[in-house]
Short mmCIF file of C-alpha atoms and ligand atoms in Angstrom, two decimals:
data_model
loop_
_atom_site.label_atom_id
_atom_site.label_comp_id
_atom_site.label_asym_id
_atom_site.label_seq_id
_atom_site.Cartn_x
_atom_site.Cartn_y
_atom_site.Cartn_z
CA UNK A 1 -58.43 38.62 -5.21
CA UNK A 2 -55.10 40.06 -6.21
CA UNK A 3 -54.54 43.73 -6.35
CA UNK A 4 -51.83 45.56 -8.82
CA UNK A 5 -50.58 48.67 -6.76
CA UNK A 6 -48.99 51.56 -8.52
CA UNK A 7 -47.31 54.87 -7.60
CA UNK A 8 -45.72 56.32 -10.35
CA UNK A 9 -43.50 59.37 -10.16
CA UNK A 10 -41.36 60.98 -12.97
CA UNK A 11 -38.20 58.69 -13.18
CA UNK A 12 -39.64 55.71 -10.80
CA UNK A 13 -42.39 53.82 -10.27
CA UNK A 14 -43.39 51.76 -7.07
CA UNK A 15 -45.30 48.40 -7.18
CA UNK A 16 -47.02 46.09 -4.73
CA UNK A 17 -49.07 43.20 -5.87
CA UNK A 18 -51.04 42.26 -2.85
CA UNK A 19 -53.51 39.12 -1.88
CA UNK A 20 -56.82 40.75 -0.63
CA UNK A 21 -57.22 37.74 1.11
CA UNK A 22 -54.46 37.79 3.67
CA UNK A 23 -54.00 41.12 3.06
CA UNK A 24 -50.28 40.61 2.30
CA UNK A 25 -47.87 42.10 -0.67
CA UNK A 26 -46.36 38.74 -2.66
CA UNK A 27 -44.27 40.77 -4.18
CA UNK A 28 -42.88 44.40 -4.13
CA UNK A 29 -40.24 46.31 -6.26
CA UNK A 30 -39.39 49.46 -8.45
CA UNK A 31 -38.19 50.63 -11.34
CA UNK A 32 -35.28 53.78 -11.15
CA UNK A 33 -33.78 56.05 -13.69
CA UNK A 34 -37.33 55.62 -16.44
CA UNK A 35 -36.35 57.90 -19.39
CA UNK A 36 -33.11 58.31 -18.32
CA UNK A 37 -30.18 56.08 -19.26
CA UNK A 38 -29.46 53.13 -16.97
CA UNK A 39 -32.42 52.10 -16.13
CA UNK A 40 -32.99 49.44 -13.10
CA UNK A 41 -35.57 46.77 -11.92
CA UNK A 42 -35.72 45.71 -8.44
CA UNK A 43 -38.14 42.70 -7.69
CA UNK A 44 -38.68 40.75 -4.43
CA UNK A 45 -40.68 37.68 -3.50
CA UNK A 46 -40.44 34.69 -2.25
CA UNK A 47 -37.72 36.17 0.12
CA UNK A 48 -35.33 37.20 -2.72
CA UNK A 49 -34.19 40.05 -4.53
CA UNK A 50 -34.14 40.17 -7.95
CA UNK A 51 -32.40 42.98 -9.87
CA UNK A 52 -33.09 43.59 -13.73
CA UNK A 53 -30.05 46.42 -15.22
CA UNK A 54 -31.84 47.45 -18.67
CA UNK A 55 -32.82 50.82 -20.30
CA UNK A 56 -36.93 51.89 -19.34
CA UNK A 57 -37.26 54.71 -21.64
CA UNK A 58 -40.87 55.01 -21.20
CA UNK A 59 -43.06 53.95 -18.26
CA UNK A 60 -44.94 51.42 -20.66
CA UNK A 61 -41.53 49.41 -20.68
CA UNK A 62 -41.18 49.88 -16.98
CA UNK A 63 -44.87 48.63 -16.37
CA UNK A 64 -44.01 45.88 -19.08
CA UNK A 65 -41.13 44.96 -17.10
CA UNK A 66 -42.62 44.19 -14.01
CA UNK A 67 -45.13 42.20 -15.31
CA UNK A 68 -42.82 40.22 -17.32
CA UNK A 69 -41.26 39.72 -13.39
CA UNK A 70 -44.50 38.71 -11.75
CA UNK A 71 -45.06 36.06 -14.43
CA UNK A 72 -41.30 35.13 -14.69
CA UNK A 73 -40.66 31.53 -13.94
CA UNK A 74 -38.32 32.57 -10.99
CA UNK A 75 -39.23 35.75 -9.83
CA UNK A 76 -42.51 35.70 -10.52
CA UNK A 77 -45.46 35.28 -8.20
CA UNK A 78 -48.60 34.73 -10.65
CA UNK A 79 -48.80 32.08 -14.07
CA UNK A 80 -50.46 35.10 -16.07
CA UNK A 81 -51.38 38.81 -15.93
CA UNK A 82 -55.38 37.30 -15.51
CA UNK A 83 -54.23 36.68 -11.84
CA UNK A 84 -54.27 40.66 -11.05
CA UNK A 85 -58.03 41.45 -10.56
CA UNK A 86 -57.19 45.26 -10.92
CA UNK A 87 -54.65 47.78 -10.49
CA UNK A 88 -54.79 51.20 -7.84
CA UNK A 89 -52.69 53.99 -8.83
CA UNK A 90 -51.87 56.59 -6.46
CA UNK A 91 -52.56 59.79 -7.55
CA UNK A 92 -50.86 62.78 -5.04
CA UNK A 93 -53.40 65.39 -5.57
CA UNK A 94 -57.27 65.56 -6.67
CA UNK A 95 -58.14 69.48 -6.41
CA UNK A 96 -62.27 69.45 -6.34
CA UNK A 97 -62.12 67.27 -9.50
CA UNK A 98 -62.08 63.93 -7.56
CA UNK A 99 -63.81 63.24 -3.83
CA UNK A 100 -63.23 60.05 -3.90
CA UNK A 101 -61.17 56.58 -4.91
CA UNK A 102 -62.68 56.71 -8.67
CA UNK A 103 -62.49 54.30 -11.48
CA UNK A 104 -60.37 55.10 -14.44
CA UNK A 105 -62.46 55.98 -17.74
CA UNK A 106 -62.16 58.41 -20.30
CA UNK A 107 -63.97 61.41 -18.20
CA UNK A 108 -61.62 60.28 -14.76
CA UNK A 109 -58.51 60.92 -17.41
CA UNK A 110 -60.14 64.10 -19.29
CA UNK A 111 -59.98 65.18 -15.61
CA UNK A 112 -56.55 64.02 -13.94
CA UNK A 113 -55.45 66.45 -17.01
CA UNK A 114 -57.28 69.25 -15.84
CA UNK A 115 -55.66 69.19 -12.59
CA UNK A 116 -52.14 68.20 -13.65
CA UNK A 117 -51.16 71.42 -12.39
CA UNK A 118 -51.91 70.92 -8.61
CA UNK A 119 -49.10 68.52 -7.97
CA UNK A 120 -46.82 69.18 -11.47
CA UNK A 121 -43.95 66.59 -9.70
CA UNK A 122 -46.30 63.83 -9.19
CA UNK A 123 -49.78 64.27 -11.33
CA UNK A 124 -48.32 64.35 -14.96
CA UNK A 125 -46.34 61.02 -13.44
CA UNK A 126 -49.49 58.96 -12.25
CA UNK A 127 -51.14 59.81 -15.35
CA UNK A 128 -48.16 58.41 -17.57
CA UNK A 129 -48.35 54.97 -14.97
CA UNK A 130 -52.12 54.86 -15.65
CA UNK A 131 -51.49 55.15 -19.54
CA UNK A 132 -48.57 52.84 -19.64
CA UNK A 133 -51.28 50.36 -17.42
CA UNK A 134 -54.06 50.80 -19.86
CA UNK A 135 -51.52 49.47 -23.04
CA UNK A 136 -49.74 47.18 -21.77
CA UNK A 137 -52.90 45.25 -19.71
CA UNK A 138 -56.41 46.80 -21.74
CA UNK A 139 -59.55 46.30 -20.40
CA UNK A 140 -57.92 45.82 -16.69
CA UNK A 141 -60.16 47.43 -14.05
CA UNK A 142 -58.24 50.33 -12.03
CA UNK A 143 -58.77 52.98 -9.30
CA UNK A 144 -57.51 56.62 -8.79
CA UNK A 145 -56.67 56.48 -5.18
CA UNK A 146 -56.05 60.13 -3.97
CA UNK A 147 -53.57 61.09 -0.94
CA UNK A 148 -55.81 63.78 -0.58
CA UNK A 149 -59.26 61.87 -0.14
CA UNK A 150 -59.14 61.27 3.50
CA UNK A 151 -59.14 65.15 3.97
CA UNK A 152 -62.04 65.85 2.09
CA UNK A 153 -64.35 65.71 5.39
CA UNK A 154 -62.24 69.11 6.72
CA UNK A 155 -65.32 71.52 7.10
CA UNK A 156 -64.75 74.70 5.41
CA UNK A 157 -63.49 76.87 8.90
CA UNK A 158 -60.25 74.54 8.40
CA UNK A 159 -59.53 73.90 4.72
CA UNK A 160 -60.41 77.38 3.11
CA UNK A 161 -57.60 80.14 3.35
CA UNK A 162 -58.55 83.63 3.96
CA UNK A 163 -58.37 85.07 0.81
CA UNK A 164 -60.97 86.41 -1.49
CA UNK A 165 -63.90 83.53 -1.48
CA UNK A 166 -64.61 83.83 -4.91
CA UNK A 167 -61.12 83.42 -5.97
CA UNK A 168 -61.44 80.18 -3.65
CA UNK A 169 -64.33 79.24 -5.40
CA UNK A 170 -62.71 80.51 -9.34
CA UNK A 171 -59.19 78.60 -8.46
CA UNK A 172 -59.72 76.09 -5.73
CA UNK A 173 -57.42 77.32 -4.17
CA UNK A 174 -57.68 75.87 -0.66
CA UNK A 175 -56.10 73.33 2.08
CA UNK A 176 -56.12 69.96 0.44
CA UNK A 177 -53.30 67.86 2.83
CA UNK A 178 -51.54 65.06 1.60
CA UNK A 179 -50.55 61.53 3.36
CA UNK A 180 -54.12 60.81 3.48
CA UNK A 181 -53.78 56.72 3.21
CA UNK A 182 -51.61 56.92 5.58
CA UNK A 183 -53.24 59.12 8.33
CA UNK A 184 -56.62 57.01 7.27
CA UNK A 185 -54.81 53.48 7.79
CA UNK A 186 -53.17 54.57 11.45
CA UNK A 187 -56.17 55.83 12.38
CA UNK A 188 -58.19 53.11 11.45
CA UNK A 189 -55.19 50.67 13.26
CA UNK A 190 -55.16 52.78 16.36
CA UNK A 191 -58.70 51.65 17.29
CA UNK A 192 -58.62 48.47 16.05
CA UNK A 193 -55.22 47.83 18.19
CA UNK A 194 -57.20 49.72 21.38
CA UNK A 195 -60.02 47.76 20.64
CA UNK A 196 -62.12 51.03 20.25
CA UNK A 197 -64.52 52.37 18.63
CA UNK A 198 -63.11 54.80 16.18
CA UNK A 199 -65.91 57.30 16.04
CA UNK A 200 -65.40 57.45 19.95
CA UNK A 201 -61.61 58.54 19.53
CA UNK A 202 -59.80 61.76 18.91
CA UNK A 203 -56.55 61.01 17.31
CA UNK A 204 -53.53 63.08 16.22
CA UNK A 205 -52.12 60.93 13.48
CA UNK A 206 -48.09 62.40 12.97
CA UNK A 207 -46.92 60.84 9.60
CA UNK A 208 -43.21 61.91 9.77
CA UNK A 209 -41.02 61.14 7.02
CA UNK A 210 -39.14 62.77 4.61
CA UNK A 211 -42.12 64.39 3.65
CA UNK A 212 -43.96 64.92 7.23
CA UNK A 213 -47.70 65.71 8.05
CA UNK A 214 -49.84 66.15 10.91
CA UNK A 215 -54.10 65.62 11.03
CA UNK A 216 -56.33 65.92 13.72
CA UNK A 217 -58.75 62.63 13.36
CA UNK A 218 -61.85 63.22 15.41
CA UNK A 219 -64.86 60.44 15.35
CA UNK A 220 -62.94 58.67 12.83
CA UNK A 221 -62.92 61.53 9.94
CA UNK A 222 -59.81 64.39 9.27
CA UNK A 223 -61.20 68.10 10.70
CA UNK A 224 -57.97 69.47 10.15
CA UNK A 225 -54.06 68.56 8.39
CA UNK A 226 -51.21 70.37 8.28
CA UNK A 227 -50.45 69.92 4.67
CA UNK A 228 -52.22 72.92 2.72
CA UNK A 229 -52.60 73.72 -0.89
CA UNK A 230 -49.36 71.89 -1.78
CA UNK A 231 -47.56 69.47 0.36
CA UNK A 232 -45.05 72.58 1.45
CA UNK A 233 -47.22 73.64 4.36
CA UNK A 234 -47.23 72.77 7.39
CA UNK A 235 -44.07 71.56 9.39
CA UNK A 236 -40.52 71.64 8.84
CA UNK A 237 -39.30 68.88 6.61
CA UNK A 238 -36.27 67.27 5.20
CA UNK A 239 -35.62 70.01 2.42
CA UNK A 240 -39.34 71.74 2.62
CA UNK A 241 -39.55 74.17 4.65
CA UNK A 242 -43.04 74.14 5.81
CA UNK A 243 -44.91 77.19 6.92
CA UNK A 244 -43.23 80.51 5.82
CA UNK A 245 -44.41 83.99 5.52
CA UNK A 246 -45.53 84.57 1.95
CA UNK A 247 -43.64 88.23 2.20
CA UNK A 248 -40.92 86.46 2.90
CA UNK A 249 -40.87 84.39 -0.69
CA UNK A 250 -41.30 87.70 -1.92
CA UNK A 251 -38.51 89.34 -0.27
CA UNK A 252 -36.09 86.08 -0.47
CA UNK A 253 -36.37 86.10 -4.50
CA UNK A 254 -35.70 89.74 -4.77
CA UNK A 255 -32.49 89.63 -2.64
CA UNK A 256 -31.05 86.05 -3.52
CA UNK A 257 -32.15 87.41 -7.79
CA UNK A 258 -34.78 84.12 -7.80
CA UNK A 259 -37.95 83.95 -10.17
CA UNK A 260 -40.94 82.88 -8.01
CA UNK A 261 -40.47 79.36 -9.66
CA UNK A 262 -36.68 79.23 -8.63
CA UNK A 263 -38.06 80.55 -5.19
CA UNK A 264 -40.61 77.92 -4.86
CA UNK A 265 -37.94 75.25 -5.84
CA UNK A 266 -35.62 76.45 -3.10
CA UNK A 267 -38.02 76.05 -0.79
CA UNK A 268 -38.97 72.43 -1.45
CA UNK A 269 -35.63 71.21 -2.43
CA UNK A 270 -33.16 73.65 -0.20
CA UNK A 271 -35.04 74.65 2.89
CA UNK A 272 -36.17 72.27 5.83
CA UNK A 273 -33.58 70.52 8.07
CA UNK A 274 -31.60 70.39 5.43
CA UNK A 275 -31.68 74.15 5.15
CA UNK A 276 -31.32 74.79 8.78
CA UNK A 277 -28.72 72.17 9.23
CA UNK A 278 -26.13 72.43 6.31
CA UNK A 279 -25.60 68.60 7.09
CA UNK A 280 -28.51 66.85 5.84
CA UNK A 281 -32.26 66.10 5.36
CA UNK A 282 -31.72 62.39 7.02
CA UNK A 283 -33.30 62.46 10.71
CA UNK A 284 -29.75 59.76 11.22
CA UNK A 285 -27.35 61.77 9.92
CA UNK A 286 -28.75 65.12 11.97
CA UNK A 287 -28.99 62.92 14.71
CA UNK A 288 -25.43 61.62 14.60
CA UNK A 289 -24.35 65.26 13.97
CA UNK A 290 -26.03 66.92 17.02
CA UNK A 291 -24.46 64.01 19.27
CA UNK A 292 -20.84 65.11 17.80
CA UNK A 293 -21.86 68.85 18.73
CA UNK A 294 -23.48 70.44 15.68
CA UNK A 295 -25.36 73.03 17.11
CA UNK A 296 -26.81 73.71 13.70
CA UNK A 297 -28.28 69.74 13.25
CA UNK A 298 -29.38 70.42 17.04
CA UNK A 299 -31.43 73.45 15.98
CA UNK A 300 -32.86 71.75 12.80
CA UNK A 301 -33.90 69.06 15.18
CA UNK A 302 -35.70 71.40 17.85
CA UNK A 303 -37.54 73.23 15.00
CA UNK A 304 -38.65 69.89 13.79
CA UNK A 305 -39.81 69.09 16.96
CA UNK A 306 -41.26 72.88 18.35
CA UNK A 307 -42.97 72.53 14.87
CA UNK A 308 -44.89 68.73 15.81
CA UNK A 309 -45.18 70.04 19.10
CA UNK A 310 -47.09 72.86 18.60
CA UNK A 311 -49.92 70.77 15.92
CA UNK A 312 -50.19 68.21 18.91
CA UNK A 313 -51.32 71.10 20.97
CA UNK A 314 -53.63 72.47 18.20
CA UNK A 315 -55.34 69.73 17.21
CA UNK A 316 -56.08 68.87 20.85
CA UNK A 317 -57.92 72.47 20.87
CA UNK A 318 -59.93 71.57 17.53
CA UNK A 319 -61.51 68.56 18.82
CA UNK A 320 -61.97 69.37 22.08
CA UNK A 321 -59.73 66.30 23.66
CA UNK A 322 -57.20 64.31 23.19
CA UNK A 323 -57.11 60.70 23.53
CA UNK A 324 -54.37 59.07 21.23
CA UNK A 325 -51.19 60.24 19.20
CA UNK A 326 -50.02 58.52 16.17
CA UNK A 327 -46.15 58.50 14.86
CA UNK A 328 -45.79 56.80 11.72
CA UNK A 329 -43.38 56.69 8.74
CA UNK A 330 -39.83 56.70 8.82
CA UNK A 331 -38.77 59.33 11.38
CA UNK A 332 -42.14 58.49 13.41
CA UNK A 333 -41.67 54.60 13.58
CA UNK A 334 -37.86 55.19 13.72
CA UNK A 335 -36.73 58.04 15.96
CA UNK A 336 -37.03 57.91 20.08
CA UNK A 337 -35.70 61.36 20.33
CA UNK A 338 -38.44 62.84 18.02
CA UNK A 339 -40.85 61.30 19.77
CA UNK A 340 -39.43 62.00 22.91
CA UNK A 341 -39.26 65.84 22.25
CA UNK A 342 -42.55 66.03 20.56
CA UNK A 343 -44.75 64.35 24.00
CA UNK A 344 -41.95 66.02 26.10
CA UNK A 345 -44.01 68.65 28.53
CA UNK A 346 -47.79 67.66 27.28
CA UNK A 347 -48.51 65.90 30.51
CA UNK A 348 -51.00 68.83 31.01
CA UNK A 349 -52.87 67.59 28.26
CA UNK A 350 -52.81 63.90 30.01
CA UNK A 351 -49.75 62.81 27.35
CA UNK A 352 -47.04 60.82 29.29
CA UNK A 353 -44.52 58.85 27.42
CA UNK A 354 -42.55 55.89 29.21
CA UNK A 355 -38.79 56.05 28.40
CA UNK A 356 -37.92 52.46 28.57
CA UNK A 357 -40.74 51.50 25.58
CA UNK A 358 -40.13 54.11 23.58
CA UNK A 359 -36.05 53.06 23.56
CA UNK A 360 -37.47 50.04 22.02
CA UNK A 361 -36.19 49.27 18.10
CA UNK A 362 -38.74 49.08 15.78
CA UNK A 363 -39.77 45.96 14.65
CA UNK A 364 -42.74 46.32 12.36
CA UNK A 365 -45.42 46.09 14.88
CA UNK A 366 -47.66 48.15 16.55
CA UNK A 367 -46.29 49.39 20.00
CA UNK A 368 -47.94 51.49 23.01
CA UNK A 369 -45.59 53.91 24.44
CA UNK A 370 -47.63 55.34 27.09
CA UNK A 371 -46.77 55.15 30.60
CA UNK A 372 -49.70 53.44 32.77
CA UNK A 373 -50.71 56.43 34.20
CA UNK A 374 -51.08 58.32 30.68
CA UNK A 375 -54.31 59.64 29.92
CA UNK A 376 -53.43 59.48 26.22
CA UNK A 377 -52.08 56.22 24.36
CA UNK A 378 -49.18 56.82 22.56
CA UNK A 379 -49.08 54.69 19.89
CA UNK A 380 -46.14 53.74 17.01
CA UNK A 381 -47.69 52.03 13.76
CA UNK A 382 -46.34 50.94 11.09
CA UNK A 383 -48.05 52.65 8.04
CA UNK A 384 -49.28 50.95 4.86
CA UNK A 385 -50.31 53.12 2.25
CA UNK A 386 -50.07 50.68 -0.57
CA UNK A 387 -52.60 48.25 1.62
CA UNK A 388 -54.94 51.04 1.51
CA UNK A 389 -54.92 51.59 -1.96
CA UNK A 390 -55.78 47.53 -2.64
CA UNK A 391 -58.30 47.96 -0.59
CA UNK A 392 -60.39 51.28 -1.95
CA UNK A 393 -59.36 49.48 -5.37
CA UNK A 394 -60.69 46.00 -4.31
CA UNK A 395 -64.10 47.78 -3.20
CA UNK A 396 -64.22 49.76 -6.10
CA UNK A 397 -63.38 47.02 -8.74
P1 ADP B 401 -40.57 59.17 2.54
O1 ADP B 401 -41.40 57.92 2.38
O2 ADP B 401 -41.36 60.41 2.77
O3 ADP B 401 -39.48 59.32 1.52
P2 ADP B 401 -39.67 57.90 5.00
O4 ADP B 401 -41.00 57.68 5.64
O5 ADP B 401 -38.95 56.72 4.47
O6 ADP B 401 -39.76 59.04 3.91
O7 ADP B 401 -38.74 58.63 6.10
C1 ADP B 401 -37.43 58.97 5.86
C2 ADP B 401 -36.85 59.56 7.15
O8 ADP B 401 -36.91 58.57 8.20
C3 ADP B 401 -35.39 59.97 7.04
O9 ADP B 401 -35.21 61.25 7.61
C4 ADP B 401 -34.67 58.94 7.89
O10 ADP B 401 -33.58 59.48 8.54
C5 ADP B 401 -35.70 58.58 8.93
N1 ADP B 401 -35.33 57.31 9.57
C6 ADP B 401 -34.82 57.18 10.79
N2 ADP B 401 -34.54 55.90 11.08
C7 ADP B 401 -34.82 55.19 10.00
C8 ADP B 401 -34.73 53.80 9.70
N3 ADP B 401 -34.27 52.90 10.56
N4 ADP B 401 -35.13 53.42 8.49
C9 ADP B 401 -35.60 54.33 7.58
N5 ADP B 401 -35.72 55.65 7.84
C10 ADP B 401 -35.34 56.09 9.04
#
C-alpha cells in the first residue's frame, strides 16, 4: 500500500509518498512560492534531487506537478497515479468539528469551512491542498489527519480555560494543542524503544522546533499540552512568544498604536527568541551569539529553557510520576545545551542526564541519554509526523 502525504500551507505544500509496507517515504519534496511568481519544485528519490523552476499559480498545478514527478520517467517513483492507494492531508486545527482522522466527503469539507477560522494561516491552506487533490486525482480515497487529535483525551480540568462555561460551550473556545502526530509518534517510539508497555509509562514528550510544544503523556493518552487555543501558548518560541498576560496585549497595542490583529501578528511573528534576542529565531545562530558574548541571545536561551523547565516539572505533578522525557524536532534532536539546561537540576525528580551521550551528533536514531543511575530515561527521537499521517490514512482508507 502506498500512501500520498500532504501538508499544504498558503505558498507551499509538503509531500511524502510512503510504502506502508516498510514504512519508508520513496520520495519526498515541496513546492515554494504557489501563487506567487517564481514558483519551485523540489523532488527527491532514488537518492537525488530533482529541482523543477516553473510558475504554480494555484495549488492544483502544484499538486499536478508533483504527480507529474512521481510518474516521471526519471524522477519518478510509481508507473501511474493508481499506485497511491490514498492521500492524508494534514489539517493544523479541528475545533470540536473533528475528533478524529476523518475521511474527506462533502459534510468533512462543509465542516473544515466552518472552522477555517481556528487556524486562518494553515486551515484555508489544507482545504485548497484537499481541493486541488480531489481535481486533479477524483475518486482518490483521503484522510483529514488533525495535529490536534492526539489531545482530544485532555479531560476537561486541563483543556477548558476559566472563562464563562457557556461561552466555552457557544465558541469552543478552549485548549486544543498542536504537534499532536508528533507527541503521539514519540510516545508511541519511547515504549517501543524501552520495550514497555505504553499504558504503564508517564512520558513528557518536548517537541521543540521552531514552533515548540510540551504534553504530558500518561498511560499512553495526552492529559495535558502546552499549546492552547492557538499554537501561541505555551513556551517561548522562535518569533511566538508563548504565554503572555492578556492585559498585557491590551496595554502593548495601546502604547506601540497596534489593532488587536497587528498585536496578535507581533506576537507570532516578532516576539519569542527572536524578540528577546534581536539576533534571531535560529536555536544556531543564538547559540553562536551567546558563545561570542550576547547577553541578549544568552537570555533568550535561558527563557527558552526556564520555560521547558518549568512544564517538565508540571507535568510530573499531573500524572503523579515521571518516568521518561522526550526531545524531538529540530532544537530537541539537535541542541545538547537545550537539553542540557532543561534536565539540569531535576535529579530530585530522579532525571539525570549523562554529559558524554548527550554531546553525541545526531544521527537519525533513537538515543538514551540517561546516566545509569537515572530514574528517568531520557530519550532523543527522531519525529515523523508524515509516517503518522500514512498510517491513520492507511487505517482509515
Ligand atoms: P519547524 O518544523 O517547526 O519549522 P524544526 O523542527 O525544523 O522547526 O526546528 C527548527 C529549529 O531547530 C531551529 O531553531 C534550528 O536552529 C534548530 N536546529 C538546531 N540544530 C539543527 C540542525 N542540525 N538541523 C536543523 N535544525 C536545527
Amino acid at each position: 500500500m502506498k500512501i500520498l502525504v500532504i501538508n499544504a500551507g498558503s505558498s507551499s505544500l509538503k509531500y511524502q509518498l510512503i510504502n506502508m509496507e516498510t514504512e519508508e517515504a520513496i520520495a519526498k519534496g515541496g513546492c515554494e512560492r504557489i501563487g506567487i511568481a517564481g514558483g519551485k519544485l523540489t523532488h527527491k528519490a532514488h537518492g537525488e534531487t530533482f529541482v523543477v523552476e516553473q510558475d504554480l499559480p494555484t495549488h492544483t498545478d502544484a499538486i499536478s506537478l508533483v504527480l507529474k514527478m512521481l510518474v516521471d520517467q526519471k524522477a519518478g517513483v510509481i508507473s501511474s497515479m493508481d499506485e497511491i492507494d490514498a492521500v492524508g492531508h494534514r489539517v493544523v486545527a479541528s475545533g470540536e468539528a473533528f475528533k478524529k482522522t476523518t475521511l474527506v466527503d462533502e459534510r468533512a469539507m462543509e465542516l473544515m469551512e466552518e472552522i477555517k477560522d481556528l487556524a486562518p494561516l494553515h486551515n484555508p491552506a489544507a482545504i485548497l491542498g484537499v481541493n486541488a487533490c480531489r481535481a486533479v486525482m477524483p475518486g482518490k480515497k483521503m484522510a483529514l489527519v488533525f495535529d490536534t487529535s492526539f489531545h482530544q483525551t485532555m479531560p476537561d480540568h486541563a483543556k477548558l480555560y476559566a472563562i464563562d462555561y457557556e461561552d466555552y460551550k457557544k465558541y469552543q473556545v478552549r485548549r486544543y494543542g498542536a504537534h499532536g502526530t508528533s507527541h503521539k509518534f514519540v510516545a508511541g517510539e519511547a515504549a517501543r524503544y524501552l520495550k514497555r508497555d505504553i499504558k504503564e509509562l508517564k512520558i513528557v514528550t518536548c517537541h521543540l522546533g521552531n514552533g515548540s510544544s510540551i504534553s504530558a503523556v500518561k498511560g499512553g493518552v495526552c492529559i495535558d499540552t502546552s499549546m492552547g487555543f492557538t499554537p501561541l501558548a505555551g513556551v517561548p518560541m522562535g518569533t511566538r512568544s508563548g504565554d503572555i498576560d492578556v492585559a498585557a496585549i491590551d496595554y502593548l497595542c495601546e502604547k506601540k498604536g497596534m489593532t488587536m490583529q497587528e498585536g496578535l501578528t507581533y506576537l507570532n511573528k516578532k516576539c519569542g527568541v527572536l524578540g528577546v534576542s534581536g539576533v534571531s529565531s535560529d536555536f544556531r545562530d543564538l547559540e553562536a551569539a551567546k558563545a561570542a558574548g550576547n547577553g541578549r541571545a544568552a537570555l533568550a536561551l535561558d527563557m527558552f529553557n526556564y520555560s521547558c523547565k518549568k512544564y517538565v516539572g508540571a507535568y510530573s505533578a499531573a500524572m503523579g510520576g515521571l518516568d521518561v522525557i522526550v526531545f524531538t524536532a529540530g532544537i530537541g534532536e539537535n541542541t545538547p545545551a537545550v537539553r542540557k539546561a532543561v534536565t539540569d537540576g531535576l535529579e530530585y525528580l530522579g532525571v539525570k542526564l549523562d554529559d558524554e551521550k548527550n554531546a553525541l551528533k545526531n544521527d537519525g536514531t533513537i538515543h538514551d541519554l540517561s546516566a545509569q543511575d537515572s530514574k528517568v530515561k531520557i530519550l532523543v527521537i527522531p519525529t515523523n509526523e508524515e509516517l503518522v499521517i500514512a498510517r491513520e490514512t492507511a487505517a482509515l482508507c
